[in-house]
Amino acid sequence: MNPPEAPERGWKAEIARRLEQGDGLEFTLAQFAQAVGTAAEDEALREFLDQAIESGGLKKIEAFRCPMPECKKVLSPAGAPYSACPYCLTDYREEGVEVITETFYQLAGETSRDIRWMIVVHGMNSRAKWQEEFSWQIANRLRYSAPVLIYKYGWVTIDVLVCWLHRKLAKRLGERMRIAIAQAEASQRPPRPDIIAHSFGTHLLSMVLTNPDFEDLKFGRVITAGSVIRPDFDWDSLIENGRVEAVLNHVGGKDKPVQVAQFAIPGTGPGGRVGYTARTTINVCAPTFKHSDFFLPENLRAQIADGGLWHNFLTHPLEHFTPEGRLVPVSWKRAPLVIRSATRGLGYAVFAMFAPFSWLRRRLDP
Ligand SMILES: [Zn+2]
């Protein structure tokens, strides 16, 4: 036998599930009763819902329903009282019937959200299979068609060692984003794309976000994976100022490259390992993931599938978003300047030596 409070726990779970998914926020007593496997006459269920109303999370709405069996449409309270049905045009007095009064319950929560369109900014040289896989998965797994722009910046090798090249690449990315946003608006899509950025792509994204020339660009929800953005990056201001709607940072517990990033790439840090310290960001750790594991086909599939972390983050209301593996980062300090300068000095030397080679390679292998 279940303890007496057991059904109520199930009802609470059903409410929590609806709030989390932003789905089924409006329901009749009969619909809810059916969903939790009890009868609409259940006194305890009615009491439970009344209590939820008292505590403010639930609202009761009186609506009306056409009594004609072939119609049964819900009639909005705004048009009451009804002497005839606006849908089937039945005159109720003539037919000798009365409008049915029906109680609806409405949960105070945000509704779920669609993925409108998306820009993916990959890491260095990742012309790998995952880009094809990604477009394919997005097109197949999602219920709606969301165009995906996979931004390519060609073949970068030792170029990552120097700042001015980053600025150039970031500028090009920002300009490309601006064009895509204008195109989206022209084709009646919402102006804010969702973003997925990986590795060096996260650094370029952060440079676009902090460049005053691109202040007009606004984004939806942003996912960073294998991030080399500094853990203390000021996401809070970007979110408060409406530049970015929300940020999910997917951390790989076994990601090594992000830990050395700050010693090789100026302006970067181990965000993909430490997490972001900004209060408004969501850090989630996949303990076994290495730097590029997020994009292995089977992992990618799992993230994008219904109920997957990325899919949930992109579609669910975030007020009730509580993913497993949430990471709360401790504070972070950059490595001492003297060490960063030394390693970077070495970096510039390497760049000076190999730059012609890198240039040649980019020409040959774009
Ligand atoms: Zn009707």
mmCIF file with all atom_site columns, C-alpha atoms and ligand atoms in Angstrom, residues 65-75 84-90 92, ligand 1:
data_model
loop_
_atom_site.group_PDB
_atom_site.id
_atom_site.type_symbol
_atom_site.label_atom_id
_atom_site.label_alt_id
_atom_site.label_comp_id
_atom_site.label_asym_id
_atom_site.label_entity_id
_atom_site.label_seq_id
_atom_site.pdbx_PDB_ins_code
_atom_site.Cartn_x
_atom_site.Cartn_y
_atom_site.Cartn_z
_atom_site.occupancy
_atom_site.B_iso_or_equiv
_atom_site.pdbx_formal_charge
_atom_site.auth_seq_id
_atom_site.auth_comp_id
_atom_site.auth_asym_id
_atom_site.auth_atom_id
_atom_site.pdbx_PDB_model_num
ATOM   1  C  CA . ARG A 1 65 ? -18.764 25.543 -23.780 1.00 0.00 ? 65 ARG A CA 1
ATOM   2  C  CA . CYS A 1 66 ? -21.353 25.166 -26.518 1.00 0.00 ? 66 CYS A CA 1
ATOM   3  C  CA . PRO A 1 67 ? -23.726 22.334 -25.466 1.00 0.00 ? 67 PRO A CA 1
ATOM   4  C  CA . MET A 1 68 ? -24.412 21.139 -29.010 1.00 0.00 ? 68 MET A CA 1
ATOM   5  C  CA . PRO A 1 69 ? -22.835 17.657 -29.382 1.00 0.00 ? 69 PRO A CA 1
ATOM   6  C  CA . GLU A 1 70 ? -21.491 18.376 -32.885 1.00 0.00 ? 70 GLU A CA 1
ATOM   7  C  CA . CYS A 1 71 ? -19.863 21.665 -31.756 1.00 0.00 ? 71 CYS A CA 1
ATOM   8  C  CA . LYS A 1 72 ? -18.689 21.612 -28.094 1.00 0.00 ? 72 LYS A CA 1
ATOM   9  C  CA . LYS A 1 73 ? -16.462 24.650 -28.726 1.00 0.00 ? 73 LYS A CA 1
ATOM   10 C  CA . VAL A 1 74 ? -15.023 26.629 -25.818 1.00 0.00 ? 74 VAL A CA 1
ATOM   11 C  CA . LEU A 1 75 ? -16.525 30.117 -25.715 1.00 0.00 ? 75 LEU A CA 1
ATOM   12 C  CA . ALA A 1 84 ? -26.289 31.836 -29.511 1.00 0.00 ? 84 ALA A CA 1
ATOM   13 C  CA . CYS A 1 85 ? -23.086 30.004 -30.462 1.00 0.00 ? 85 CYS A CA 1
ATOM   14 C  CA . PRO A 1 86 ? -20.644 32.089 -32.493 1.00 0.00 ? 86 PRO A CA 1
ATOM   15 C  CA . TYR A 1 87 ? -19.362 28.890 -34.137 1.00 0.00 ? 87 TYR A CA 1
ATOM   16 C  CA . CYS A 1 88 ? -22.314 26.662 -34.987 1.00 0.00 ? 88 CYS A CA 1
ATOM   17 C  CA . LEU A 1 89 ? -24.793 29.577 -34.767 1.00 0.00 ? 89 LEU A CA 1
ATOM   18 C  CA . THR A 1 90 ? -27.278 27.555 -32.714 1.00 0.00 ? 90 THR A CA 1
ATOM   19 C  CA . TYR A 1 92 ? -29.858 28.330 -27.473 1.00 0.00 ? 92 TYR A CA 1
HETATM 20 ZN ZN . ZN  B 2 .  ? -21.725 25.719 -31.031 1.00 0.00 ? 1  ZN  B ZN 1
#
